[in-house]
Coordinates of C-alpha atoms in Angstrom, one line a residue:
X13 CA -14.4 20.1 -4.4
X14 CA -14.6 22.3 -1.3
X15 CA -11.2 21.0 -0.2
X16 CA -9.9 21.8 -3.7
X17 CA -11.2 25.4 -3.5
X18 CA -9.8 25.8 0.0
X19 CA -6.4 24.6 -0.9
X20 CA -6.3 26.5 -4.2
X21 CA -2.6 26.3 -5.4
X22 CA -1.6 24.2 -2.3
X23 CA -3.6 21.1 -3.2
X24 CA -0.4 19.2 -3.8
X25 CA 0.0 19.1 0.0
X26 CA -2.6 16.4 0.2
X27 CA 0.1 14.0 -1.2
X28 CA 2.7 14.3 1.6
X29 CA 0.1 14.6 4.4
X30 CA -1.9 11.5 3.4
X31 CA 1.2 9.4 2.3
X32 CA 2.8 10.0 5.8
X33 CA -0.4 8.8 7.5
X34 CA -0.7 5.7 5.3
X35 CA 3.0 5.0 5.7
X36 CA 2.6 5.1 9.5
X37 CA -0.1 2.5 9.2
X38 CA 2.2 0.3 7.0
X39 CA 5.2 0.6 9.3
X40 CA 3.3 0.0 12.6
X41 CA 0.3 -2.4 12.2
X42 CA 1.0 -3.6 8.7
X43 CA -1.6 -1.7 6.7
X44 CA -2.2 -3.5 3.4
X45 CA -5.7 -4.9 2.7
X46 CA -7.1 -2.2 4.9
X47 CA -6.4 0.3 2.2
X48 CA -9.0 -1.0 -0.2
X49 CA -11.9 1.2 0.9
X50 CA -9.8 4.3 0.7
X51 CA -9.3 4.2 -3.1
X52 CA -13.0 5.0 -3.7
X53 CA -12.6 8.0 -1.3
X54 CA -9.4 9.4 -2.9
X55 CA -10.1 8.8 -6.6
X56 CA -12.8 11.6 -6.9
X57 CA -10.9 13.9 -4.6
X58 CA -7.5 13.7 -6.3
X59 CA -9.0 13.6 -9.8
X60 CA -11.1 16.6 -8.9
X61 CA -7.9 18.5 -8.2
X62 CA -6.7 17.9 -11.7
X63 CA -4.5 14.8 -11.2
X64 CA -5.0 11.4 -12.7
X65 CA -6.2 8.1 -11.2
X66 CA -2.6 6.7 -10.9
X67 CA -1.8 9.7 -8.6
X68 CA -4.7 8.7 -6.4
X69 CA -3.6 5.1 -6.5
X70 CA -0.1 5.9 -5.5
X71 CA -1.1 8.1 -2.6
X72 CA -2.8 5.2 -0.9
X73 CA -0.9 2.2 -2.3
X74 CA 2.7 3.6 -2.2
X75 CA 2.0 5.4 1.1
X76 CA 1.1 2.1 2.9
X77 CA 3.5 0.0 0.8
X78 CA 6.5 2.2 1.6
X79 CA 5.7 2.0 5.3
X80 CA 5.3 -1.7 5.1
X81 CA 8.7 -2.0 3.3
X82 CA 10.5 0.2 5.9
X83 CA 8.7 -1.6 8.8
X84 CA 9.6 -0.7 12.4
X85 CA 7.2 -2.7 14.5
X86 CA 5.0 -4.3 11.8
X87 CA 4.0 -7.7 13.3
X88 CA 3.6 -9.4 9.9
X89 CA 7.2 -9.0 8.8
X90 CA 9.6 -7.6 11.5
X91 CA 8.2 -9.2 14.6
X92 CA 7.3 -12.6 13.1
X93 CA 10.8 -12.8 11.5
X94 CA 12.5 -11.8 14.8
X95 CA 10.4 -14.2 16.7
X96 CA 11.4 -17.1 14.4
X97 CA 15.1 -16.2 14.8
X98 CA 14.9 -15.7 18.6
X99 CA 15.7 -12.0 18.4
X100 CA 14.2 -10.0 21.2
X101 CA 13.7 -6.3 21.8
X102 CA 13.9 -5.1 18.2
X103 CA 17.6 -4.2 18.5
X104 CA 17.9 -2.4 15.1
X105 CA 14.7 -0.3 15.7
X106 CA 16.8 2.9 15.3
X107 CA 18.0 1.8 11.8
X108 CA 14.4 0.9 10.9
X109 CA 13.3 4.3 11.9
X110 CA 16.0 5.9 9.7
X111 CA 15.0 3.6 6.8
X112 CA 11.3 4.6 7.3
X113 CA 12.0 8.3 7.2
X114 CA 14.3 8.0 4.1
X115 CA 12.0 5.7 2.2
X116 CA 8.8 7.7 3.0
X117 CA 10.5 10.9 1.9
X118 CA 11.7 9.4 -1.4
X119 CA 8.3 7.9 -2.1
X120 CA 6.5 11.3 -1.5
X121 CA 9.0 13.0 -3.7
X122 CA 8.4 10.5 -6.5
X123 CA 4.6 10.9 -6.3
X124 CA 4.7 14.7 -6.1
X125 CA 7.1 14.9 -9.1
X126 CA 4.7 12.6 -11.1
X127 CA 1.6 14.5 -10.0
X128 CA 3.0 17.9 -11.0
X129 CA 3.9 16.6 -14.4
X130 CA 0.5 15.2 -15.0
X131 CA -1.3 18.3 -13.8
X132 CA 0.8 20.4 -16.2
X133 CA 0.0 18.1 -19.1
X134 CA -3.0 15.8 -18.4
X135 CA -2.5 14.0 -21.8
X136 CA 0.9 12.7 -20.6
X137 CA -0.9 10.4 -18.2
X138 CA -0.9 6.8 -19.3
X139 CA -4.5 6.6 -18.0
X140 CA -5.7 9.8 -19.7
X141 CA -8.4 8.2 -21.9
X142 CA -9.6 5.8 -19.1
X143 CA -9.8 8.8 -16.7
X144 CA -12.2 10.6 -19.0
X145 CA -14.7 7.8 -18.3
X146 CA -13.9 7.8 -14.6
X147 CA -14.6 11.5 -14.5
X148 CA -18.0 10.8 -16.0
X149 CA -18.6 8.0 -13.4
X150 CA -17.7 10.3 -10.5
X151 CA -19.6 13.2 -12.1
X152 CA -16.5 15.4 -11.5
X153 CA -17.6 17.9 -14.1
X154 CA -21.2 18.1 -12.8
X155 CA -22.6 21.5 -11.6
X156 CA -24.0 19.7 -8.5
X157 CA -20.4 19.6 -7.1
X158 CA -20.8 23.4 -6.4
X159 CA -23.8 22.8 -4.1
X160 CA -23.6 24.3 -0.6
X161 CA -21.6 22.4 2.1
X162 CA -24.5 21.8 4.5
X163 CA -24.7 20.7 8.2
X164 CA -25.7 17.2 6.9
X165 CA -22.4 17.0 5.0
X166 CA -20.4 18.1 8.0
X167 CA -22.2 15.5 10.2
X168 CA -21.4 12.8 7.7
X169 CA -17.8 13.7 7.7
X170 CA -17.7 13.7 11.5
X171 CA -19.2 10.1 11.5
X172 CA -16.6 9.1 8.9
X173 CA -13.8 10.6 11.0
X174 CA -15.0 8.9 14.2
X175 CA -15.2 5.6 12.3
X176 CA -11.6 5.9 11.2
X177 CA -10.5 6.8 14.7
X178 CA -12.4 3.7 16.0
X179 CA -10.7 1.5 13.4
X180 CA -7.2 2.8 14.3
X181 CA -7.9 2.2 18.0
X182 CA -9.2 -1.3 17.4
X183 CA -6.3 -2.3 15.2
X184 CA -3.6 -0.9 17.5
X185 CA -5.1 -1.9 20.9
X186 CA -7.7 -4.6 20.4
X187 CA -6.3 -6.8 17.7
X188 CA -9.1 -6.1 15.3
X189 CA -8.9 -7.3 11.7
X190 CA -11.2 -7.8 8.7
X191 CA -14.5 -8.8 10.4
X192 CA -14.3 -5.9 12.8
X193 CA -13.2 -3.4 10.2
X194 CA -16.0 -4.5 7.9
X195 CA -18.5 -3.9 10.6
X196 CA -17.2 -0.4 11.3
X197 CA -17.3 0.5 7.6
X198 CA -20.8 -0.9 7.3
X199 CA -21.9 1.2 10.3
X200 CA -20.3 4.3 8.8
X201 CA -22.3 3.8 5.6
X202 CA -25.5 3.1 7.5
X203 CA -25.3 6.2 9.8
X204 CA -24.2 8.4 6.8
X205 CA -27.3 7.3 4.9
X206 CA -29.5 8.1 7.8
X207 CA -27.9 11.5 8.5
X208 CA -28.1 12.3 4.7
X209 CA -31.9 11.7 4.8
X210 CA -31.8 8.7 2.4
X211 CA -34.6 6.2 2.3
X212 CA -34.1 2.5 3.1
X213 CA -34.5 1.7 -0.6
X214 CA -31.9 4.3 -1.7
X215 CA -29.4 3.1 0.9
X216 CA -29.8 -0.5 -0.1
X217 CA -29.4 0.4 -3.8
X218 CA -26.3 2.5 -3.1
X219 CA -24.8 -0.4 -1.0
X220 CA -25.3 -2.8 -3.9
X221 CA -23.8 -0.4 -6.4
X222 CA -20.8 0.1 -4.1
X223 CA -20.3 -3.6 -3.6
X224 CA -20.1 -3.9 -7.4
X225 CA -16.8 -2.0 -7.4
X226 CA -15.4 -4.6 -4.9
X227 CA -16.5 -7.7 -6.8
X228 CA -13.9 -7.4 -9.5
X229 CA -11.1 -6.9 -7.0
X230 CA -12.4 -10.0 -5.0
X231 CA -12.3 -12.2 -8.1
X232 CA -8.7 -11.0 -9.0
X233 CA -7.6 -11.7 -5.4
X234 CA -9.0 -15.2 -5.7
X235 CA -7.0 -15.9 -8.9
X236 CA -3.8 -14.5 -7.3
X237 CA -4.2 -16.8 -4.3
X238 CA -4.6 -19.8 -6.6
X239 CA -1.0 -19.4 -7.9
X240 CA 0.2 -19.4 -4.3
X241 CA -1.5 -22.7 -3.6
X242 CA 0.1 -24.4 -6.6
X243 CA 3.6 -23.1 -5.6
X244 CA 3.3 -24.4 -2.0
X245 CA 1.6 -27.7 -2.6
X246 CA 3.8 -28.5 -5.5
X247 CA 6.9 -28.1 -3.3
X248 CA 8.3 -25.6 -5.8
X249 CA 9.3 -23.1 -3.0
X250 CA 11.0 -25.8 -0.9
X251 CA 13.1 -26.9 -3.9
X252 CA 14.2 -23.3 -4.5
X253 CA 15.2 -22.7 -0.8
X254 CA 17.3 -25.9 -0.7
X255 CA 19.3 -24.7 -3.7
X256 CA 19.7 -21.2 -2.2
X257 CA 21.1 -22.5 1.2
X258 CA 23.7 -24.5 -0.6
X259 CA 24.8 -21.8 -3.1
X260 CA 25.4 -18.9 -0.7
X261 CA 28.2 -20.3 1.4
X262 CA 31.5 -18.4 1.5
X263 CA 30.5 -15.0 -0.1
X264 CA 31.3 -11.5 1.1
X265 CA 28.8 -9.4 3.3
X266 CA 27.8 -7.2 0.4
X267 CA 27.4 -10.1 -2.1
X268 CA 25.5 -12.1 0.6
X269 CA 23.2 -9.2 1.2
X270 CA 22.6 -8.7 -2.5
X271 CA 21.9 -12.4 -3.0
X272 CA 19.6 -12.5 0.0
X273 CA 17.6 -9.6 -1.4
X274 CA 17.3 -11.1 -4.9
X275 CA 16.2 -14.5 -3.5
X276 CA 13.6 -13.1 -1.2
X277 CA 12.4 -10.7 -3.9
X278 CA 11.8 -13.6 -6.4
X279 CA 10.3 -15.9 -3.7
X280 CA 7.8 -13.1 -2.9
X281 CA 6.2 -13.6 -6.3
X282 CA 5.4 -17.1 -5.2
X283 CA 4.6 -16.2 -1.6
X284 CA 3.2 -12.7 -1.5
X285 CA 2.4 -13.0 2.2
X286 CA 5.3 -11.5 4.3
X287 CA 4.4 -13.5 7.4
X288 CA 4.1 -16.7 5.2
X289 CA 7.4 -15.9 3.6
X290 CA 9.0 -15.4 7.0
X291 CA 7.7 -18.7 8.3
X292 CA 9.0 -20.4 5.2
X293 CA 12.5 -18.8 4.8
X294 CA 13.7 -17.6 8.2
X295 CA 14.3 -21.1 9.6
X296 CA 16.8 -21.6 6.8
X297 CA 18.2 -18.1 6.0
X298 CA 18.4 -17.0 9.6
X299 CA 20.8 -19.7 10.8
X300 CA 22.7 -19.4 7.5
X301 CA 23.2 -15.7 8.0
X302 CA 24.6 -16.4 11.5
X303 CA 26.9 -19.2 10.2
X304 CA 28.2 -16.7 7.6
X305 CA 29.2 -14.4 10.5
X306 CA 26.6 -11.7 9.8
X307 CA 24.0 -10.0 12.0
X308 CA 20.8 -12.1 11.7
X309 CA 18.9 -8.8 11.5
X310 CA 20.3 -8.7 8.0
X311 CA 17.9 -11.5 7.0
X312 CA 15.0 -9.6 8.7
X313 CA 15.7 -6.4 6.9
X314 CA 16.1 -8.2 3.6
X315 CA 12.8 -9.9 4.0
X316 CA 10.9 -6.8 5.0
X317 CA 12.1 -4.6 2.2
X318 CA 12.4 -7.2 -0.6
X319 CA 9.0 -8.8 0.0
X320 CA 7.2 -5.5 0.1
X321 CA 9.1 -4.3 -3.0
X322 CA 8.2 -7.4 -5.0
X323 CA 4.6 -7.0 -3.9
X324 CA 4.5 -3.6 -5.5
X325 CA 4.0 -5.3 -8.9
X326 CA 3.5 -9.0 -8.2
X327 CA 0.4 -10.3 -10.0
X328 CA 0.2 -13.0 -7.3
X329 CA -0.4 -10.4 -4.6
X330 CA -4.1 -9.9 -3.8
X331 CA -3.4 -6.4 -2.4
X332 CA -1.7 -5.3 -5.6
X333 CA -4.3 -6.7 -7.9
X334 CA -7.2 -5.7 -5.7
X335 CA -6.0 -2.2 -5.4
X336 CA -5.5 -1.8 -9.1
X337 CA -9.0 -3.3 -9.6
X338 CA -10.5 -0.7 -7.3
X339 CA -8.9 2.1 -9.4
X340 CA -9.6 0.3 -12.7
X341 CA -5.9 0.5 -13.6
X342 CA -4.3 -2.5 -15.3
X343 CA -1.0 -4.0 -14.2
X344 CA 0.8 -2.9 -17.4
X345 CA -0.2 0.7 -16.9
X346 CA 1.0 0.7 -13.3
X347 CA 4.3 -1.1 -14.2
X348 CA 5.1 1.6 -16.8
X349 CA 4.9 4.2 -14.0
X350 CA 6.0 2.2 -11.0
X351 CA 9.3 0.8 -12.3
X352 CA 11.1 4.0 -11.5
X353 CA 9.8 3.8 -7.9
X354 CA 11.0 0.2 -7.7
X355 CA 14.5 1.2 -8.8
X356 CA 14.7 3.9 -6.1
X357 CA 13.5 1.6 -3.4
X358 CA 15.7 -1.2 -4.7
X359 CA 18.7 0.9 -4.1
X360 CA 17.6 1.8 -0.6
X361 CA 16.8 -1.9 0.1
X362 CA 20.4 -2.8 -0.8
X363 CA 21.8 0.1 1.3
X364 CA 19.9 -0.7 4.5
X365 CA 20.3 -4.5 4.1
X366 CA 24.1 -4.2 3.7
X367 CA 24.3 -1.8 6.7
X368 CA 22.3 -4.2 8.9
X369 CA 24.6 -7.0 7.9
X370 CA 27.7 -5.1 9.0
X371 CA 26.4 -4.0 12.4
X372 CA 27.7 -6.3 15.2
X373 CA 25.0 -8.5 16.6

């Protein structure tokens, strides 16, 4: 609420600032599951500014997802795909940087347009009734939110900021992942409780209440992964790929790029892991792209953008379902808002895939 009062009529600026930061995370170290704790941070802040829960969801989710889609050095899609195809030095990095700038700008514009409309007319939000309950849960209308901003509060924010800096350092330079990230977040919570003067009993109770918000997301992720196991062990994906490799021979660059995008988009519903999809498809689609006389980077671009685009709404994606679960938004509600974003990004996916196919190898 202090941030809201400070920004006054400029609170909309939180959208581009934070989305750029999340997008940088997505395009560099492949920020995806790491976003889950941030929803509980941004929901009360964004809703306190007069926006809805979908706006908060999009700031975090679309920020990181757009960066993941327009990946530059993301090891989980760009680098693993190039490694499988024997491409060294990331030769189309300049194009990937252009794609990142364009896609991030479009995503920010989309979210800001939506947020302004909802703030002008809150009842136009598809989650309006649900958000009334969320506002009660976060006590956004409580008079306690007007309490003084004390030295304890400032110290807690400093601990939180140092923790995030440590996470970024560990991810980028030390190869940290879920275990290390979990330890840092746990430490942030522990030190925050101590600085805040909470008793051991209160801290333990708060920890249990906080974990309750994650349990639903964890269960949803488990169900989503089960579909992936069936698709892989039942050889469903291998059968699809075999038919694809046979049917694409002899088409034009534009048609080939479009077909590649469509195929990888659909396969991403069965294999929502970009690195898993790369390992499965690049050994077939990479050589096929070269045989067709196109730059093999075309296959890399198509995979990066198509897979991330599909995993914006794929019910098999643990990140999608877990993120929605954290915000208590159902997939249908998100689809009714997100389909416009998908069309915009779909057009950009086609444009950059076709361009990469036409650039001489």
